[in-house]
mmCIF file of C-alpha atoms in Angstrom:
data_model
loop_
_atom_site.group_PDB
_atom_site.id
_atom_site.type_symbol
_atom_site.label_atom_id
_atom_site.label_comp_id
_atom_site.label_asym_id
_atom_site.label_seq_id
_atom_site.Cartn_x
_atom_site.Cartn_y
_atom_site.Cartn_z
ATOM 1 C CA UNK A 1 23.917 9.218 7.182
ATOM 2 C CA UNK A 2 20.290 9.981 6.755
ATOM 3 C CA UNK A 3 17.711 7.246 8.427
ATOM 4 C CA UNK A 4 16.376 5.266 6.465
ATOM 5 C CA UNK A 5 12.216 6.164 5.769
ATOM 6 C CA UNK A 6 9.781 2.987 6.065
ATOM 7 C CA UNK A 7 7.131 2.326 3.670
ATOM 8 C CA UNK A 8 4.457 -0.597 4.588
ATOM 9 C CA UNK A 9 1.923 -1.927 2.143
ATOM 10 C CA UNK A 10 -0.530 -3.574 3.389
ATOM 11 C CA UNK A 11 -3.186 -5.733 1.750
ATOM 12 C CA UNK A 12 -5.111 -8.967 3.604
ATOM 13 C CA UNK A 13 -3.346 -11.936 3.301
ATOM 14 C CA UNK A 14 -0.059 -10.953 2.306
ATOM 15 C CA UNK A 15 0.091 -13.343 -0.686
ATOM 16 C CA UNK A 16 -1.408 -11.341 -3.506
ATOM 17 C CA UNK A 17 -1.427 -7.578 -3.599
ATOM 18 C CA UNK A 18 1.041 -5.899 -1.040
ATOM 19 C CA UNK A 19 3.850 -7.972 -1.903
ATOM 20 C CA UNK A 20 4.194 -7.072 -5.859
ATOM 21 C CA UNK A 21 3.462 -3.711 -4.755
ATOM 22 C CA UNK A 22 6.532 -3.624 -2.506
ATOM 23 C CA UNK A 23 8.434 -5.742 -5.586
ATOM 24 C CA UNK A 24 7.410 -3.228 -7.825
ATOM 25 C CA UNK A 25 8.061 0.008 -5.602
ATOM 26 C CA UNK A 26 11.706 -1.633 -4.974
ATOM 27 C CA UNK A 27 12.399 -1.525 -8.618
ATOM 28 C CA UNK A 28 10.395 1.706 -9.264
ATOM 29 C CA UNK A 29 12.044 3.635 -6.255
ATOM 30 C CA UNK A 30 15.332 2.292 -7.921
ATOM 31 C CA UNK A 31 14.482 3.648 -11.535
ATOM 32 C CA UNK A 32 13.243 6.865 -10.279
ATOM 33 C CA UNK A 33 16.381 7.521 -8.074
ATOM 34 C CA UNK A 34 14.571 7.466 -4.943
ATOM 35 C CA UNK A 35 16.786 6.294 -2.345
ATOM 36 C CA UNK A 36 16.921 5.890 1.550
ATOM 37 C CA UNK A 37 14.136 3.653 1.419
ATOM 38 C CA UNK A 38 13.316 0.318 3.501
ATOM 39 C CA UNK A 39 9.956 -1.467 2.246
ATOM 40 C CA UNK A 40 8.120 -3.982 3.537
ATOM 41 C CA UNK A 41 4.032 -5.056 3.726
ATOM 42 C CA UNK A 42 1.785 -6.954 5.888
ATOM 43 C CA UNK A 43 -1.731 -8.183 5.550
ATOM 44 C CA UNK A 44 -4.589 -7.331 7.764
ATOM 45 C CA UNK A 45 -5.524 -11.236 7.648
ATOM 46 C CA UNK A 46 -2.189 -12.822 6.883
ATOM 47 C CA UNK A 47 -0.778 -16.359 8.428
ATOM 48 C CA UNK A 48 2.831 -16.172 9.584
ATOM 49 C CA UNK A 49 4.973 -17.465 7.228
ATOM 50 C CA UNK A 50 3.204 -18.482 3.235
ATOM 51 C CA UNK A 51 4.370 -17.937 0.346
ATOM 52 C CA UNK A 52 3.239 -15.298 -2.356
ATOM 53 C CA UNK A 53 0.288 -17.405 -4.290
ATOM 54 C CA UNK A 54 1.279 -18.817 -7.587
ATOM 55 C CA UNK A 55 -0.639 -16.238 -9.767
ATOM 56 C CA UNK A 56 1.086 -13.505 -7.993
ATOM 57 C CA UNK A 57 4.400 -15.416 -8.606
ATOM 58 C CA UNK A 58 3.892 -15.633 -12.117
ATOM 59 C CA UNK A 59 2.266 -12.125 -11.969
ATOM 60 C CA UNK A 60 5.595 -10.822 -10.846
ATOM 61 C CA UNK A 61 7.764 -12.911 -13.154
ATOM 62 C CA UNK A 62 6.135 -11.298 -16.157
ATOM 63 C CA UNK A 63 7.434 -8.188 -15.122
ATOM 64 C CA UNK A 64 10.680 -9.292 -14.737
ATOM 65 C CA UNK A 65 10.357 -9.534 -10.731
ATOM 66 C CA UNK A 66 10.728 -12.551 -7.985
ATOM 67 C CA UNK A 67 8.618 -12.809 -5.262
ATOM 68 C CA UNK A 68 9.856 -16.419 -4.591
ATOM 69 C CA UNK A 69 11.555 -15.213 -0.986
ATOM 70 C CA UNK A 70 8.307 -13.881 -0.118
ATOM 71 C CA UNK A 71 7.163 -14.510 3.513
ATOM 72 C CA UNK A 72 3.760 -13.622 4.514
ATOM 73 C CA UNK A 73 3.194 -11.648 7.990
ATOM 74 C CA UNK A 74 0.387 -10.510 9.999
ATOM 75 C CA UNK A 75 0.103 -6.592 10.466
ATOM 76 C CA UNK A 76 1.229 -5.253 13.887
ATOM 77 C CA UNK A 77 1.140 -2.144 16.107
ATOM 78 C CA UNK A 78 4.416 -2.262 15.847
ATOM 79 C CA UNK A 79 4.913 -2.174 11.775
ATOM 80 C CA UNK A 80 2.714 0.627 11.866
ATOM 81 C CA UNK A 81 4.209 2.386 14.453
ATOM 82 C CA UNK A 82 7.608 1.857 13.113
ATOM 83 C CA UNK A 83 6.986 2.964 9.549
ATOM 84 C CA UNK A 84 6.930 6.493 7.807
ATOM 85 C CA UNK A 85 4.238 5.873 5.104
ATOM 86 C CA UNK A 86 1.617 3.035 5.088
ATOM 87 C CA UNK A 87 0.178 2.323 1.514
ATOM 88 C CA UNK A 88 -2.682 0.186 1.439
ATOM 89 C CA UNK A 89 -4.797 -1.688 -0.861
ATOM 90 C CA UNK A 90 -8.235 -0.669 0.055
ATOM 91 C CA UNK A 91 -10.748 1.693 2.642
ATOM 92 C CA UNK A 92 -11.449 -1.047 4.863
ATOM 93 C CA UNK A 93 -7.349 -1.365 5.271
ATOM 94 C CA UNK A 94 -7.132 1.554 6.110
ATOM 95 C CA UNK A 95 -9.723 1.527 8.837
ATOM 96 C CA UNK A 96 -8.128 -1.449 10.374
ATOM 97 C CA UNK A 97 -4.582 -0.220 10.485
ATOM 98 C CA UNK A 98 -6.116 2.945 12.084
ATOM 99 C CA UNK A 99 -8.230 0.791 14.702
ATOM 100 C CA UNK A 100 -4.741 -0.891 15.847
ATOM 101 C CA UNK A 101 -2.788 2.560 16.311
ATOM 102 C CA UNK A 102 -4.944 5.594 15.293
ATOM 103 C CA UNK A 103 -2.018 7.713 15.543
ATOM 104 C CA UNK A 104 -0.807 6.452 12.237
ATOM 105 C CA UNK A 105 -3.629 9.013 10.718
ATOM 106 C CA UNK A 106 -1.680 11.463 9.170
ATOM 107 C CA UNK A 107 0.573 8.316 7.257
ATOM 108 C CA UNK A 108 -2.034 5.842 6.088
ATOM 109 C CA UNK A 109 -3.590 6.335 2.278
ATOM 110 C CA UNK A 110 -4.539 4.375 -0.321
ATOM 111 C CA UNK A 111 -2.697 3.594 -3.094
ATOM 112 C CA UNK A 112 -5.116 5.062 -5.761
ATOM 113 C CA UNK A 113 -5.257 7.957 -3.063
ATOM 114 C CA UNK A 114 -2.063 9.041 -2.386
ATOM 115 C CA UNK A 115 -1.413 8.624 -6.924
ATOM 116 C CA UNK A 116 -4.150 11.223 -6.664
ATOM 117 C CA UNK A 117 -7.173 8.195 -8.297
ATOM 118 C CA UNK A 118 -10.049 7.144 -6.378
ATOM 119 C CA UNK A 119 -11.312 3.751 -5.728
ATOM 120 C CA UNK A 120 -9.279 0.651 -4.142
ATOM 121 C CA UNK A 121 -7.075 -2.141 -5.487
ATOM 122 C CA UNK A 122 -8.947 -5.242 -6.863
ATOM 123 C CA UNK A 123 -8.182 -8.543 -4.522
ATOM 124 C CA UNK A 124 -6.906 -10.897 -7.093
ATOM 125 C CA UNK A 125 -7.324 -13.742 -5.160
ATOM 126 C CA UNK A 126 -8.074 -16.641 -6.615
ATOM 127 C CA UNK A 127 -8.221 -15.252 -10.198
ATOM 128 C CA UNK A 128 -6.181 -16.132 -13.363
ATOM 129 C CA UNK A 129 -2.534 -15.045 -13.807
ATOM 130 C CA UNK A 130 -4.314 -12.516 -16.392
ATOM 131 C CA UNK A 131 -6.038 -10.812 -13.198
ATOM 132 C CA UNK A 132 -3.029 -10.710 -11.230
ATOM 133 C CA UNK A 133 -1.263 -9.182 -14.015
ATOM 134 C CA UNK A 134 -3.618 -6.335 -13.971
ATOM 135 C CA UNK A 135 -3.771 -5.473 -10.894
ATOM 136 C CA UNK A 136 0.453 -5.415 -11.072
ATOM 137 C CA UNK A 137 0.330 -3.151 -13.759
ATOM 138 C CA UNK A 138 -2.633 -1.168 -11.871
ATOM 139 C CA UNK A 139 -0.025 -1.277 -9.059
ATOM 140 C CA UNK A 140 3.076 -0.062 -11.420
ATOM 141 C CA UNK A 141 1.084 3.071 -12.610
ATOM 142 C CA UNK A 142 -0.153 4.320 -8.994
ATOM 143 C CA UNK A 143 3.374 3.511 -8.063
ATOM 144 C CA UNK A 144 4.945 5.469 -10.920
ATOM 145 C CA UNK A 145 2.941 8.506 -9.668
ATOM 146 C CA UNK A 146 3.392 8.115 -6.204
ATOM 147 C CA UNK A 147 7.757 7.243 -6.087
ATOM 148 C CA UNK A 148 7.700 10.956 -8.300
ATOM 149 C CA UNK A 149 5.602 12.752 -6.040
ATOM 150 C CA UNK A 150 8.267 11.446 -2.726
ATOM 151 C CA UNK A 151 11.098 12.420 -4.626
ATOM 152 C CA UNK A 152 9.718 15.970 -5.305
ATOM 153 C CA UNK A 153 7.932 16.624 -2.022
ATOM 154 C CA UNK A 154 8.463 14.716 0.471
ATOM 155 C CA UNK A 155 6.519 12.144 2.569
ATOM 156 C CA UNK A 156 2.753 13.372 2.463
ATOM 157 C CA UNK A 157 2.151 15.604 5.361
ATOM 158 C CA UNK A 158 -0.643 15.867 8.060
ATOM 159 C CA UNK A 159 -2.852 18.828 7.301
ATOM 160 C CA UNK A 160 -2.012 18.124 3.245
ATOM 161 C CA UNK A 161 -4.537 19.013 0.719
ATOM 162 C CA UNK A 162 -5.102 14.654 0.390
ATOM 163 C CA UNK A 163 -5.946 14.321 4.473
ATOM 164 C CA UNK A 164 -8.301 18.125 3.656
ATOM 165 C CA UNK A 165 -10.198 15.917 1.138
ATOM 166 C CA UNK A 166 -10.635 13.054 3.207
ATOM 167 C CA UNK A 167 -11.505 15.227 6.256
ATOM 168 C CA UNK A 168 -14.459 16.876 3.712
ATOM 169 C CA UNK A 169 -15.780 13.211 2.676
ATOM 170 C CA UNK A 170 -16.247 12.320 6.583
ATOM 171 C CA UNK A 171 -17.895 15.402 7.416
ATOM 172 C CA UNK A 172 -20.186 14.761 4.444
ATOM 173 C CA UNK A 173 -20.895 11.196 5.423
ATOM 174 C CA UNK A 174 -21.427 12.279 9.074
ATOM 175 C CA UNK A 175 -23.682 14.956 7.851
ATOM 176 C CA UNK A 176 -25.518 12.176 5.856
ATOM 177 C CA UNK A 177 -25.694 9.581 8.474
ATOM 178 C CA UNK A 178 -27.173 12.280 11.249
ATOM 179 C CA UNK A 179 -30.751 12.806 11.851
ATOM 180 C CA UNK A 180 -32.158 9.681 10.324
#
């Protein structure tokens, strides 16, 4: 039988964003026929052990999903290490799941990223039920994109055309930070 692949999300306090995007990538992977799949998420800033917030439950009820189970956890070295693809929420995610192993380069995007959109994923927090709802279906559509891009090619590979266009945005930053 064929190992199960690991996708993380990761967001900051594991309450809000990363766990209605693995909610909604369970039922999305599901829909899509996208199998072999074990996902999980983490937050960069997350207490051991809360609940999802009460927007985000409500959030995820709307759409027909439960996040009542839901048990926050901090990000490790070892969740990173351990998993195939790491989906997170925004930049500065990224930067800090690549400070604790930067070996996990050629696995970490953005969700807007790797669904082929710029920008990052709103933090809810604290906002109406309204907000969170956005965000979920923000989530849903990225996700949508994303589970039909695995099931047609694959995990994203280092060296892809995504990491090419993130390699040509650092050079240009580094070539606009130099000299000044």
């Amino acid at each position: 039988m064929e190992e199960m692949k690991k996708l993380l999300f990761v967001c900051s306090g594991n309450t809000c964003r990363s766990p209605l995007a693995k909610v909604l990538a369970e039922r999305i992977f599901q829909e899509e026929g996208l199998e072999g799949w074990e996902i999980d998420s983490a937050g960069t800033a997350a207490l051991h052990g809360m609940s999802a917030s009460r927007q985000a439950m409500s959030a995820a009820s709307a759409l027909e999903l439960d996040l009542s189970a839901h048990q926050s956890k901090p990000l490790t070295q070892e969740a990173v290490s351990r998993a195939d693809l790491i989906l997170v929420m925004t930049a500065a995610h990224k930067k800090v799941v690549l400070s604790l192993v930067p070996q996990a380069a050629g696995k970490v995007y953005t969700v807007a990223e790797l669904a082929g959109a710029a920008g990052d994923i709103a933090d809810p927090f604290g906002g109406s039920v309204a907000l969170y709802l956005e965000v979920a279906r923000e989530l849903q559509k990225h996700l949508k994109t994303i589970a039909r891009q695995l099931k047609t090619n694959g995990l994203p590979r280092r060296g892809s055309a995504l990491d090419k266009e993130e390699e040509g945005r650092r050079e240009v930053k580094d070539e606009n930070s130099t000299g000044q």
